[in-house]
Amino acid sequence: MSAASWDAARFAAGAGITAVEAIEGGYADFGFAAVRPPGHHAEAARAMGFCLLNNVAVTAAALVSRGSKVAVVDWDAHHGNGTQELFIGSPDVLYLSVHHAPFYPGTGRVEEVGGGLGTGTSVNIPLPAGSGGRTYRDAFARIVLPVIDQYGPDWLLVSAGYDGHAEDPLGGMKLLAGDYESMAASLGMAMDRTNTVFILEGGYNLHAIA
Ligand code: ZN
């Protein structure tokens, strides 16, 4: 952290809502919020894993407060424990994560499916170290896309972390730029290219992120 981190975190937390308003206003077809710090590990009252405020959760909560159903797809190499926990009992937010396991933060087992009214709205796909594009494409085709289709969200938010890239110094996966392209394209088709906002999460090789 530095003296300016809190300002940066507040801008990041509001960026998703700004993107939503731009789409609703007809100024953009979809959004990508290139923000730091990331957010998906942050809990309601605790910073964690480089995350101060949960940017995607703030955006999802704003949409839910206006009566929308929201699906969050998290393809960061780490499980978004904060996002899952914040909506664990909510039927209004579907959280799907594809992540490296066992790995930080240790959550995101297949058995974690949500609770109460939110039972079934947490979907976890833990993958072993070294998984690449073919495995991710299978996970999207067999689980992520059919579940989104079944759920029928009004909005899709993507926790777009790039630490699953083969050149990332922290992750342990083997994704390449074209793999992210195909995942993004499949989500775009699932939502008919509308109402989709990507929000940057991790990714620690600046060349790979570019
Ligand atoms: Zn990560």
mmCIF file of C-alpha atoms and ligand atoms in Angstrom, residues 40-41 76-78 163 202 204, ligand 1:
data_model
loop_
_atom_site.group_PDB
_atom_site.id
_atom_site.type_symbol
_atom_site.label_atom_id
_atom_site.label_comp_id
_atom_site.label_asym_id
_atom_site.label_seq_id
_atom_site.Cartn_x
_atom_site.Cartn_y
_atom_site.Cartn_z
ATOM 1 C CA HIS A 40 -12.304 -10.569 -5.286
ATOM 2 C CA HIS A 41 -10.532 -11.616 -2.064
ATOM 3 C CA ASP A 76 -8.679 -15.389 -12.015
ATOM 4 C CA ALA A 77 -6.273 -18.178 -11.059
ATOM 5 C CA HIS A 78 -7.300 -17.743 -7.420
ATOM 6 C CA ASP A 163 -2.619 -14.624 -13.303
ATOM 7 C CA GLY A 202 -4.994 -10.276 -10.607
ATOM 8 C CA TYR A 204 1.293 -9.847 -12.408
HETATM 9 ZN ZN ZN B 1 -5.393 -14.075 -8.563
#
